[in-house]
PDB file of C-alpha atoms in Angstrom:
ATOM      1  CA  UNK A1406      26.339 112.453  51.585  1.00  0.00           C
ATOM      2  CA  UNK A1407      27.695 108.920  51.948  1.00  0.00           C
ATOM      3  CA  UNK A1408      30.075 106.818  54.040  1.00  0.00           C
ATOM      4  CA  UNK A1409      31.761 105.006  51.138  1.00  0.00           C
ATOM      5  CA  UNK A1410      32.597 106.720  47.845  1.00  0.00           C
ATOM      6  CA  UNK A1411      33.923 105.014  44.695  1.00  0.00           C
ATOM      7  CA  UNK A1412      34.304 106.936  41.433  1.00  0.00           C
ATOM      8  CA  UNK A1413      36.032 105.715  38.270  1.00  0.00           C
ATOM      9  CA  UNK A1414      36.359 107.948  35.219  1.00  0.00           C
ATOM     10  CA  UNK A1415      38.713 108.727  32.317  1.00  0.00           C
ATOM     11  CA  UNK A1416      38.158 112.431  32.991  1.00  0.00           C
ATOM     12  CA  UNK A1417      38.394 114.877  35.877  1.00  0.00           C
ATOM     13  CA  UNK A1418      36.422 114.420  39.081  1.00  0.00           C
ATOM     14  CA  UNK A1419      34.930 117.290  41.131  1.00  0.00           C
ATOM     15  CA  UNK A1420      33.310 116.010  44.310  1.00  0.00           C
ATOM     16  CA  UNK A1421      31.831 117.538  47.478  1.00  0.00           C
ATOM     17  CA  UNK A1422      31.007 115.298  50.432  1.00  0.00           C
ATOM     18  CA  UNK A1423      28.784 116.795  53.132  1.00  0.00           C
ATOM     19  CA  UNK A1424      30.006 114.621  56.007  1.00  0.00           C
ATOM     20  CA  UNK A1425      32.901 112.273  56.703  1.00  0.00           C
ATOM     21  CA  UNK A1426      34.122 109.392  54.554  1.00  0.00           C
ATOM     22  CA  UNK A1427      35.067 105.989  55.949  1.00  0.00           C
ATOM     23  CA  UNK A1428      35.990 104.412  52.612  1.00  0.00           C
ATOM     24  CA  UNK A1429      37.355 105.970  49.427  1.00  0.00           C
ATOM     25  CA  UNK A1430      38.346 104.796  45.963  1.00  0.00           C
ATOM     26  CA  UNK A1431      38.766 107.528  43.365  1.00  0.00           C
ATOM     27  CA  UNK A1432      40.383 106.658  40.032  1.00  0.00           C
ATOM     28  CA  UNK A1433      40.692 109.313  37.348  1.00  0.00           C
ATOM     29  CA  UNK A1434      43.575 107.718  35.479  1.00  0.00           C
ATOM     30  CA  UNK A1435      45.753 110.559  34.155  1.00  0.00           C
ATOM     31  CA  UNK A1436      43.088 113.217  34.807  1.00  0.00           C
ATOM     32  CA  UNK A1437      42.638 115.329  37.957  1.00  0.00           C
ATOM     33  CA  UNK A1438      40.612 114.969  41.150  1.00  0.00           C
ATOM     34  CA  UNK A1439      39.230 117.644  43.475  1.00  0.00           C
ATOM     35  CA  UNK A1440      37.564 116.331  46.622  1.00  0.00           C
ATOM     36  CA  UNK A1441      36.106 118.587  49.318  1.00  0.00           C
ATOM     37  CA  UNK A1442      34.737 117.416  52.658  1.00  0.00           C
ATOM     38  CA  UNK A1443      32.486 120.040  54.215  1.00  0.00           C
ATOM     39  CA  UNK A1444      32.580 118.244  57.560  1.00  0.00           C
ATOM     40  CA  UNK A1445      34.279 115.246  59.151  1.00  0.00           C
ATOM     41  CA  UNK A1446      37.456 113.258  58.499  1.00  0.00           C
ATOM     42  CA  UNK A1447      38.680 111.249  55.521  1.00  0.00           C
ATOM     43  CA  UNK A1448      39.486 107.661  56.509  1.00  0.00           C
ATOM     44  CA  UNK A1449      40.071 104.424  54.578  1.00  0.00           C
ATOM     45  CA  UNK A1450      41.179 101.206  56.265  1.00  0.00           C
ATOM     46  CA  UNK A1451      41.749  98.890  53.288  1.00  0.00           C
ATOM     47  CA  UNK A1452      45.158  98.274  51.744  1.00  0.00           C
ATOM     48  CA  UNK A1453      44.372  99.546  48.252  1.00  0.00           C
ATOM     49  CA  UNK A1454      45.124 102.841  46.515  1.00  0.00           C
ATOM     50  CA  UNK A1455      42.521 105.410  47.548  1.00  0.00           C
ATOM     51  CA  UNK A1456      43.249 108.197  45.034  1.00  0.00           C
ATOM     52  CA  UNK A1457      44.660 107.694  41.508  1.00  0.00           C
ATOM     53  CA  UNK A1458      45.148 110.757  39.294  1.00  0.00           C
ATOM     54  CA  UNK A1459      47.669 113.094  37.739  1.00  0.00           C
ATOM     55  CA  UNK A1460      46.862 115.816  40.264  1.00  0.00           C
ATOM     56  CA  UNK A1461      44.770 115.415  43.402  1.00  0.00           C
ATOM     57  CA  UNK A1462      43.460 118.186  45.677  1.00  0.00           C
ATOM     58  CA  UNK A1463      41.810 117.220  48.969  1.00  0.00           C
ATOM     59  CA  UNK A1464      40.268 119.935  51.142  1.00  0.00           C
ATOM     60  CA  UNK A1465      38.646 119.600  54.568  1.00  0.00           C
ATOM     61  CA  UNK A1466      36.679 122.750  55.328  1.00  0.00           C
ATOM     62  CA  UNK A1467      34.874 121.859  58.578  1.00  0.00           C
ATOM     63  CA  UNK A1468      37.625 121.858  61.195  1.00  0.00           C
ATOM     64  CA  UNK A1469      36.117 124.558  63.453  1.00  0.00           C
ATOM     65  CA  UNK A1470      34.212 122.260  65.799  1.00  0.00           C
ATOM     66  CA  UNK A1471      36.775 119.452  66.037  1.00  0.00           C
ATOM     67  CA  UNK A1472      40.026 118.654  64.242  1.00  0.00           C
ATOM     68  CA  UNK A1473      39.090 116.644  61.149  1.00  0.00           C
ATOM     69  CA  UNK A1474      41.922 114.499  59.784  1.00  0.00           C
ATOM     70  CA  UNK A1475      43.057 112.943  56.526  1.00  0.00           C
ATOM     71  CA  UNK A1476      43.995 109.350  57.287  1.00  0.00           C
ATOM     72  CA  UNK A1477      45.145 107.928  60.603  1.00  0.00           C
ATOM     73  CA  UNK A1478      48.469 106.743  61.991  1.00  0.00           C
ATOM     74  CA  UNK A1479      47.417 103.140  61.317  1.00  0.00           C
ATOM     75  CA  UNK A1480      45.752 103.756  57.944  1.00  0.00           C
ATOM     76  CA  UNK A1481      47.243 106.483  55.798  1.00  0.00           C
ATOM     77  CA  UNK A1482      45.322 107.728  52.759  1.00  0.00           C
ATOM     78  CA  UNK A1483      47.105 106.048  49.853  1.00  0.00           C
ATOM     79  CA  UNK A1484      47.666 107.961  46.626  1.00  0.00           C
ATOM     80  CA  UNK A1485      49.157 107.365  43.203  1.00  0.00           C
ATOM     81  CA  UNK A1486      49.548 110.868  41.798  1.00  0.00           C
ATOM     82  CA  UNK A1487      52.138 113.282  40.444  1.00  0.00           C
ATOM     83  CA  UNK A1488      50.807 116.402  42.166  1.00  0.00           C
ATOM     84  CA  UNK A1489      49.368 116.258  45.680  1.00  0.00           C
ATOM     85  CA  UNK A1490      47.572 119.090  47.503  1.00  0.00           C
ATOM     86  CA  UNK A1491      45.934 118.556  50.893  1.00  0.00           C
ATOM     87  CA  UNK A1492      44.401 121.239  53.145  1.00  0.00           C
ATOM     88  CA  UNK A1493      43.332 120.552  56.730  1.00  0.00           C
ATOM     89  CA  UNK A1494      43.922 124.104  57.969  1.00  0.00           C
ATOM     90  CA  UNK A1495      40.384 125.529  57.889  1.00  0.00           C
ATOM     91  CA  UNK A1496      38.988 127.259  60.944  1.00  0.00           C
ATOM     92  CA  UNK A1497      40.780 127.055  64.281  1.00  0.00           C
ATOM     93  CA  UNK A1498      40.990 123.290  64.969  1.00  0.00           C
ATOM     94  CA  UNK A1499      43.407 121.932  62.420  1.00  0.00           C
ATOM     95  CA  UNK A1500      43.552 118.320  61.264  1.00  0.00           C
ATOM     96  CA  UNK A1501      46.492 115.942  60.981  1.00  0.00           C
ATOM     97  CA  UNK A1502      47.483 114.382  57.673  1.00  0.00           C
ATOM     98  CA  UNK A1503      48.665 110.797  57.175  1.00  0.00           C
ATOM     99  CA  UNK A1504      49.573 110.178  53.537  1.00  0.00           C
ATOM    100  CA  UNK A1505      51.296 107.425  51.556  1.00  0.00           C
ATOM    101  CA  UNK A1506      52.292 107.985  47.909  1.00  0.00           C
ATOM    102  CA  UNK A1507      53.140 105.015  45.690  1.00  0.00           C
ATOM    103  CA  UNK A1508      55.357 106.422  42.929  1.00  0.00           C
ATOM    104  CA  UNK A1509      56.888 109.774  43.860  1.00  0.00           C
ATOM    105  CA  UNK A1510      55.651 113.352  43.779  1.00  0.00           C
ATOM    106  CA  UNK A1511      56.640 116.174  41.406  1.00  0.00           C
ATOM    107  CA  UNK A1512      54.454 118.913  42.958  1.00  0.00           C
ATOM    108  CA  UNK A1513      53.439 119.234  46.593  1.00  0.00           C
ATOM    109  CA  UNK A1514      51.312 121.514  48.773  1.00  0.00           C
ATOM    110  CA  UNK A1515      50.374 120.234  52.228  1.00  0.00           C
ATOM    111  CA  UNK A1516      48.893 122.624  54.795  1.00  0.00           C
ATOM    112  CA  UNK A1517      47.875 121.320  58.216  1.00  0.00           C
ATOM    113  CA  UNK A1518      48.130 124.622  60.070  1.00  0.00           C
ATOM    114  CA  UNK A1519      49.407 123.850  63.568  1.00  0.00           C
ATOM    115  CA  UNK A1520      48.679 120.100  63.276  1.00  0.00           C
ATOM    116  CA  UNK A1521      51.094 117.405  62.062  1.00  0.00           C
ATOM    117  CA  UNK A1522      51.857 115.739  58.728  1.00  0.00           C
ATOM    118  CA  UNK A1523      53.228 112.250  58.093  1.00  0.00           C
ATOM    119  CA  UNK A1524      54.151 111.502  54.472  1.00  0.00           C
ATOM    120  CA  UNK A1525      55.581 108.255  53.119  1.00  0.00           C
ATOM    121  CA  UNK A1526      56.888 107.943  49.566  1.00  0.00           C
ATOM    122  CA  UNK A1527      56.820 104.194  48.925  1.00  0.00           C
ATOM    123  CA  UNK A1528      58.947 104.552  45.785  1.00  0.00           C
ATOM    124  CA  UNK A1529      60.287 107.493  43.805  1.00  0.00           C
ATOM    125  CA  UNK A1530      61.371 111.017  44.705  1.00  0.00           C
ATOM    126  CA  UNK A1531      59.824 113.963  46.520  1.00  0.00           C
ATOM    127  CA  UNK A1532      60.118 117.011  44.255  1.00  0.00           C
ATOM    128  CA  UNK A1533      58.598 120.457  43.839  1.00  0.00           C
ATOM    129  CA  UNK A1534      59.913 123.112  41.454  1.00  0.00           C
ATOM    130  CA  UNK A1535      58.090 126.242  42.637  1.00  0.00           C
ATOM    131  CA  UNK A1536      59.249 128.625  45.389  1.00  0.00           C
ATOM    132  CA  UNK A1537      56.031 128.461  47.431  1.00  0.00           C
ATOM    133  CA  UNK A1538      55.709 126.754  50.806  1.00  0.00           C
ATOM    134  CA  UNK A1539      55.328 123.040  50.146  1.00  0.00           C
ATOM    135  CA  UNK A1540      54.643 121.915  53.723  1.00  0.00           C
ATOM    136  CA  UNK A1541      53.024 123.923  56.536  1.00  0.00           C
ATOM    137  CA  UNK A1542      52.561 122.202  59.897  1.00  0.00           C
ATOM    138  CA  UNK A1543      53.893 122.029  63.432  1.00  0.00           C
ATOM    139  CA  UNK A1544      55.519 118.616  63.075  1.00  0.00           C
ATOM    140  CA  UNK A1545      56.464 116.861  59.825  1.00  0.00           C
ATOM    141  CA  UNK A1546      57.708 113.306  59.304  1.00  0.00           C
ATOM    142  CA  UNK A1547      58.758 112.261  55.797  1.00  0.00           C
ATOM    143  CA  UNK A1548      60.011 108.793  54.894  1.00  0.00           C
ATOM    144  CA  UNK A1549      61.354 107.408  51.614  1.00  0.00           C
ATOM    145  CA  UNK A1550      61.760 103.735  52.594  1.00  0.00           C
ATOM    146  CA  UNK A1551      62.820 102.502  49.133  1.00  0.00           C
ATOM    147  CA  UNK A1552      65.729 104.911  48.768  1.00  0.00           C
ATOM    148  CA  UNK A1553      68.229 102.074  49.261  1.00  0.00           C
ATOM    149  CA  UNK A1554      67.488 100.713  45.812  1.00  0.00           C
ATOM    150  CA  UNK A1555      68.112 103.801  43.708  1.00  0.00           C
ATOM    151  CA  UNK A1556      68.859 106.733  46.014  1.00  0.00           C
ATOM    152  CA  UNK A1557      65.431 108.368  45.936  1.00  0.00           C
ATOM    153  CA  UNK A1558      65.766 111.947  47.128  1.00  0.00           C
ATOM    154  CA  UNK A1559      63.738 114.652  48.875  1.00  0.00           C
ATOM    155  CA  UNK A1560      64.290 117.981  47.148  1.00  0.00           C
ATOM    156  CA  UNK A1561      67.298 119.155  45.157  1.00  0.00           C
ATOM    157  CA  UNK A1562      69.817 121.977  45.585  1.00  0.00           C
ATOM    158  CA  UNK A1563      68.129 123.897  42.754  1.00  0.00           C
ATOM    159  CA  UNK A1564      64.620 123.156  44.016  1.00  0.00           C
ATOM    160  CA  UNK A1565      64.582 122.378  47.747  1.00  0.00           C
ATOM    161  CA  UNK A1566      61.409 121.399  49.570  1.00  0.00           C
ATOM    162  CA  UNK A1567      60.086 124.579  51.217  1.00  0.00           C
ATOM    163  CA  UNK A1568      58.773 124.137  54.742  1.00  0.00           C
ATOM    164  CA  UNK A1569      57.234 126.234  57.483  1.00  0.00           C
ATOM    165  CA  UNK A1570      57.380 123.894  60.470  1.00  0.00           C
ATOM    166  CA  UNK A1571      58.700 123.585  64.015  1.00  0.00           C
ATOM    167  CA  UNK A1572      59.802 119.945  63.864  1.00  0.00           C
ATOM    168  CA  UNK A1573      61.327 118.307  60.767  1.00  0.00           C
ATOM    169  CA  UNK A1574      62.031 114.564  60.538  1.00  0.00           C
ATOM    170  CA  UNK A1575      63.148 113.072  57.212  1.00  0.00           C
ATOM    171  CA  UNK A1576      64.552 109.643  56.352  1.00  0.00           C
ATOM    172  CA  UNK A1577      66.038 108.811  52.946  1.00  0.00           C
ATOM    173  CA  UNK A1578      68.052 105.600  52.940  1.00  0.00           C
ATOM    174  CA  UNK A1579      70.774 106.723  50.533  1.00  0.00           C
ATOM    175  CA  UNK A1580      68.982 109.628  48.876  1.00  0.00           C
ATOM    176  CA  UNK A1581      69.983 113.288  49.178  1.00  0.00           C
ATOM    177  CA  UNK A1582      67.877 115.794  51.093  1.00  0.00           C
ATOM    178  CA  UNK A1583      67.443 119.513  50.372  1.00  0.00           C
ATOM    179  CA  UNK A1584      65.113 121.632  52.517  1.00  0.00           C
ATOM    180  CA  UNK A1585      64.526 125.342  52.948  1.00  0.00           C
ATOM    181  CA  UNK A1586      62.774 126.294  56.195  1.00  0.00           C
ATOM    182  CA  UNK A1587      60.936 129.620  56.351  1.00  0.00           C
ATOM    183  CA  UNK A1588      61.861 130.360  59.976  1.00  0.00           C
ATOM    184  CA  UNK A1589      63.688 128.300  62.608  1.00  0.00           C
ATOM    185  CA  UNK A1590      63.472 124.731  63.835  1.00  0.00           C
ATOM    186  CA  UNK A1591      62.888 123.547  67.388  1.00  0.00           C
ATOM    187  CA  UNK A1592      63.517 119.888  66.585  1.00  0.00           C
ATOM    188  CA  UNK A1593      65.296 118.177  63.688  1.00  0.00           C
ATOM    189  CA  UNK A1594      66.160 114.630  62.630  1.00  0.00           C
ATOM    190  CA  UNK A1595      67.486 114.299  59.088  1.00  0.00           C
ATOM    191  CA  UNK A1596      68.840 110.843  58.208  1.00  0.00           C
ATOM    192  CA  UNK A1597      70.160 110.330  54.669  1.00  0.00           C
ATOM    193  CA  UNK A1598      72.195 107.131  55.002  1.00  0.00           C
ATOM    194  CA  UNK A1599      74.851 107.425  52.278  1.00  0.00           C
ATOM    195  CA  UNK A1600      73.224 110.592  50.916  1.00  0.00           C
ATOM    196  CA  UNK A1601      73.959 114.261  51.604  1.00  0.00           C
ATOM    197  CA  UNK A1602      71.858 116.824  53.469  1.00  0.00           C
ATOM    198  CA  UNK A1603      71.403 120.517  52.688  1.00  0.00           C
ATOM    199  CA  UNK A1604      69.315 122.594  55.100  1.00  0.00           C
ATOM    200  CA  UNK A1605      68.730 126.345  54.820  1.00  0.00           C
ATOM    201  CA  UNK A1606      66.941 128.402  57.476  1.00  0.00           C
ATOM    202  CA  UNK A1607      65.812 131.757  56.143  1.00  0.00           C
ATOM    203  CA  UNK A1608      65.283 133.109  59.671  1.00  0.00           C
ATOM    204  CA  UNK A1609      65.705 132.177  63.352  1.00  0.00           C
ATOM    205  CA  UNK A1610      67.798 129.508  65.049  1.00  0.00           C
ATOM    206  CA  UNK A1611      68.327 125.750  64.743  1.00  0.00           C
ATOM    207  CA  UNK A1612      67.574 124.032  68.070  1.00  0.00           C
ATOM    208  CA  UNK A1613      67.116 120.445  69.199  1.00  0.00           C
ATOM    209  CA  UNK A1614      66.866 119.485  72.870  1.00  0.00           C
ATOM    210  CA  UNK A1615      67.128 115.682  72.704  1.00  0.00           C
ATOM    211  CA  UNK A1616      70.397 113.713  72.742  1.00  0.00           C
ATOM    212  CA  UNK A1617      69.688 111.820  69.504  1.00  0.00           C
ATOM    213  CA  UNK A1618      71.588 112.266  66.249  1.00  0.00           C
ATOM    214  CA  UNK A1619      70.142 115.228  64.376  1.00  0.00           C
ATOM    215  CA  UNK A1620      72.012 114.898  61.045  1.00  0.00           C
ATOM    216  CA  UNK A1621      73.330 111.621  59.616  1.00  0.00           C
ATOM    217  CA  UNK A1622      74.715 111.082  56.127  1.00  0.00           C
ATOM    218  CA  UNK A1623      77.905 111.451  54.156  1.00  0.00           C
ATOM    219  CA  UNK A1624      77.744 115.257  54.236  1.00  0.00           C
ATOM    220  CA  UNK A1625      75.658 117.927  55.975  1.00  0.00           C
ATOM    221  CA  UNK A1626      75.426 121.583  54.957  1.00  0.00           C
ATOM    222  CA  UNK A1627      73.563 123.945  57.308  1.00  0.00           C
ATOM    223  CA  UNK A1628      73.068 127.624  56.464  1.00  0.00           C
ATOM    224  CA  UNK A1629      71.327 130.316  58.511  1.00  0.00           C
ATOM    225  CA  UNK A1630      70.652 133.138  56.069  1.00  0.00           C
ATOM    226  CA  UNK A1631      69.302 135.722  58.511  1.00  0.00           C
ATOM    227  CA  UNK A1632      71.666 135.399  61.449  1.00  0.00           C
ATOM    228  CA  UNK A1633      72.121 139.182  61.345  1.00  0.00           C
ATOM    229  CA  UNK A1634      68.805 140.045  63.049  1.00  0.00           C
ATOM    230  CA  UNK A1635      69.639 138.696  66.502  1.00  0.00           C
ATOM    231  CA  UNK A1636      72.566 136.339  66.100  1.00  0.00           C
ATOM    232  CA  UNK A1637      70.606 133.160  65.407  1.00  0.00           C
ATOM    233  CA  UNK A1638      72.561 130.123  66.588  1.00  0.00           C
ATOM    234  CA  UNK A1639      73.003 126.485  65.626  1.00  0.00           C
ATOM    235  CA  UNK A1640      72.464 124.575  68.856  1.00  0.00           C
ATOM    236  CA  UNK A1641      73.010 125.880  72.373  1.00  0.00           C
ATOM    237  CA  UNK A1642      75.632 125.315  75.043  1.00  0.00           C
ATOM    238  CA  UNK A1643      73.272 122.885  76.827  1.00  0.00           C
ATOM    239  CA  UNK A1644      71.743 121.272  73.728  1.00  0.00           C
ATOM    240  CA  UNK A1645      74.299 120.859  70.978  1.00  0.00           C
ATOM    241  CA  UNK A1646      73.452 119.748  67.442  1.00  0.00           C
ATOM    242  CA  UNK A1647      74.473 116.093  67.082  1.00  0.00           C
ATOM    243  CA  UNK A1648      75.886 114.965  63.733  1.00  0.00           C
ATOM    244  CA  UNK A1649      77.164 111.710  62.272  1.00  0.00           C
ATOM    245  CA  UNK A1650      78.701 112.706  58.936  1.00  0.00           C
ATOM    246  CA  UNK A1651      82.024 112.746  57.088  1.00  0.00           C
ATOM    247  CA  UNK A1652      81.792 116.317  55.804  1.00  0.00           C
ATOM    248  CA  UNK A1653      80.282 119.176  57.818  1.00  0.00           C
ATOM    249  CA  UNK A1654      79.587 122.720  56.615  1.00  0.00           C
ATOM    250  CA  UNK A1655      77.829 125.226  58.887  1.00  0.00           C
ATOM    251  CA  UNK A1656      77.388 128.938  58.130  1.00  0.00           C
ATOM    252  CA  UNK A1657      76.020 131.439  60.660  1.00  0.00           C
ATOM    253  CA  UNK A1658      77.867 134.534  59.407  1.00  0.00           C
ATOM    254  CA  UNK A1659      75.061 136.256  57.496  1.00  0.00           C
ATOM    255  CA  UNK A1660      74.539 139.965  58.146  1.00  0.00           C
ATOM    256  CA  UNK A1661      76.309 141.787  60.964  1.00  0.00           C
ATOM    257  CA  UNK A1662      75.273 139.983  64.185  1.00  0.00           C
ATOM    258  CA  UNK A1663      76.533 136.466  63.656  1.00  0.00           C
ATOM    259  CA  UNK A1664      75.295 133.256  65.260  1.00  0.00           C
ATOM    260  CA  UNK A1665      77.164 130.839  67.523  1.00  0.00           C
ATOM    261  CA  UNK A1666      77.638 127.167  66.680  1.00  0.00           C
ATOM    262  CA  UNK A1667      77.456 124.297  69.183  1.00  0.00           C
ATOM    263  CA  UNK A1668      78.223 120.963  67.486  1.00  0.00           C
ATOM    264  CA  UNK A1669      79.039 117.374  68.449  1.00  0.00           C
ATOM    265  CA  UNK A1670      80.177 114.864  65.829  1.00  0.00           C
ATOM    266  CA  UNK A1671      79.941 111.137  66.564  1.00  0.00           C
ATOM    267  CA  UNK A1672      82.654 109.570  64.388  1.00  0.00           C
ATOM    268  CA  UNK A1673      85.234 112.090  63.203  1.00  0.00           C
ATOM    269  CA  UNK A1674      85.315 114.408  60.207  1.00  0.00           C
ATOM    270  CA  UNK A1675      87.249 114.242  56.933  1.00  0.00           C
ATOM    271  CA  UNK A1676      86.092 117.648  55.646  1.00  0.00           C
ATOM    272  CA  UNK A1677      84.978 120.737  57.549  1.00  0.00           C
ATOM    273  CA  UNK A1678      83.897 124.295  56.805  1.00  0.00           C
ATOM    274  CA  UNK A1679      82.549 126.206  59.796  1.00  0.00           C
ATOM    275  CA  UNK A1680      81.929 129.948  59.452  1.00  0.00           C
ATOM    276  CA  UNK A1681      80.526 131.826  62.437  1.00  0.00           C
ATOM    277  CA  UNK A1682      81.975 135.183  61.470  1.00  0.00           C
ATOM    278  CA  UNK A1683      82.577 137.091  64.717  1.00  0.00           C
ATOM    279  CA  UNK A1684      80.576 134.611  66.828  1.00  0.00           C
ATOM    280  CA  UNK A1685      81.886 131.526  68.629  1.00  0.00           C
ATOM    281  CA  UNK A1686      82.176 127.842  67.742  1.00  0.00           C
ATOM    282  CA  UNK A1687      82.257 124.870  70.095  1.00  0.00           C
ATOM    283  CA  UNK A1688      82.980 121.546  68.380  1.00  0.00           C
ATOM    284  CA  UNK A1689      83.262 118.186  70.137  1.00  0.00           C
ATOM    285  CA  UNK A1690      84.198 114.928  68.458  1.00  0.00           C
ATOM    286  CA  UNK A1691      83.027 111.891  70.403  1.00  0.00           C
ATOM    287  CA  UNK A1692      85.302 109.646  68.360  1.00  0.00           C
ATOM    288  CA  UNK A1693      87.795 109.930  65.487  1.00  0.00           C
ATOM    289  CA  UNK A1694      90.011 112.685  64.109  1.00  0.00           C
ATOM    290  CA  UNK A1695      89.317 116.127  62.700  1.00  0.00           C
ATOM    291  CA  UNK A1696      90.755 116.255  59.177  1.00  0.00           C
ATOM    292  CA  UNK A1697      90.439 118.391  56.062  1.00  0.00           C
ATOM    293  CA  UNK A1698      92.562 117.952  52.930  1.00  0.00           C
ATOM    294  CA  UNK A1699      91.660 121.071  50.919  1.00  0.00           C
ATOM    295  CA  UNK A1700      93.704 124.316  51.167  1.00  0.00           C
ATOM    296  CA  UNK A1701      90.677 126.484  51.981  1.00  0.00           C
ATOM    297  CA  UNK A1702      90.019 128.045  55.357  1.00  0.00           C
ATOM    298  CA  UNK A1703      88.262 125.479  57.519  1.00  0.00           C
ATOM    299  CA  UNK A1704      87.037 127.490  60.526  1.00  0.00           C
ATOM    300  CA  UNK A1705      86.183 131.174  61.017  1.00  0.00           C
ATOM    301  CA  UNK A1706      85.113 132.417  64.465  1.00  0.00           C
ATOM    302  CA  UNK A1707      85.970 134.801  67.304  1.00  0.00           C
ATOM    303  CA  UNK A1708      86.388 132.060  69.911  1.00  0.00           C
ATOM    304  CA  UNK A1709      87.005 128.438  68.935  1.00  0.00           C
ATOM    305  CA  UNK A1710      86.919 125.433  71.251  1.00  0.00           C
ATOM    306  CA  UNK A1711      87.599 121.942  69.837  1.00  0.00           C
ATOM    307  CA  UNK A1712      87.545 118.842  72.003  1.00  0.00           C
ATOM    308  CA  UNK A1713      88.369 115.283  70.935  1.00  0.00           C
ATOM    309  CA  UNK A1714      86.648 113.336  73.659  1.00  0.00           C
ATOM    310  CA  UNK A1715      88.133 109.909  72.918  1.00  0.00           C
ATOM    311  CA  UNK A1716      91.620 110.750  71.653  1.00  0.00           C
ATOM    312  CA  UNK A1717      93.252 108.270  74.038  1.00  0.00           C
ATOM    313  CA  UNK A1718      92.121 105.081  72.263  1.00  0.00           C
ATOM    314  CA  UNK A1719      94.006 105.542  68.993  1.00  0.00           C
ATOM    315  CA  UNK A1720      95.658 108.936  69.113  1.00  0.00           C
ATOM    316  CA  UNK A1721      92.917 110.801  67.241  1.00  0.00           C
ATOM    317  CA  UNK A1722      94.370 113.983  65.752  1.00  0.00           C
ATOM    318  CA  UNK A1723      93.429 117.466  64.643  1.00  0.00           C
ATOM    319  CA  UNK A1724      94.890 117.845  61.158  1.00  0.00           C
ATOM    320  CA  UNK A1725      97.941 115.984  59.823  1.00  0.00           C
TER     321      UNK A1725
END
């Protein structure tokens, strides 16, 4: 029962702290660390690495009385691990998580219940190969700030990052993104720079009510797998999904009751594949032409409405 805890060992560490921690330095080298706080938050305000291990598991079990947190917005808990597991979902008052990883993650399990998670990968990729939920929270913000140098990515097509969240915000400056959301999304902001984005929703709709760009990258692929239950849509007539991509693929034709698509692209499209089955598609281009050079079907829908909002400046076209 301490305020400051420093442990250095060549072997595993199993630690239980009875109250909160205001300073932490755990170094197990290539071994594992399990740290449990029975009560209080985990905070460290220095600029050094707080947890060094192969695999680290941090559990806060005393969140009933007040939401106990891991890190703060100003001082994230800094890790250098391969596998990271953090639980702040005990009881009924869940705690936020603020985490910063130095060298990439190959296995991830973060559960904040209905609280929020902010994760920064200073260098390296964000990966997880199992099919379990990797991130559970209300709002998630993930940043890979060093992706410009070597295209660090978040998830892969074969092994996407599995989420169960309401709000998903991810920035990879040139790295690809692949996410699989358990239900729907009420807010989204995926920015991949020169990378590509692949987002799958296993159930429910994709909604975002702000006017900001929701998907930016070279290509965006959005798939709603369970549109058959009640015609889950991508966007709404009042709140369209805003994209800034070259290639756009959206599928809402799963099952028998298909979902509508409401889309607005900022700068024109050079490849398109929109499939709403027997539902409707509304597509606006704020600027640029709508082009596609392959011989495949580009758009499937019952009712299709395409508007080029700025065609007068340079004669923007639909097709060639």
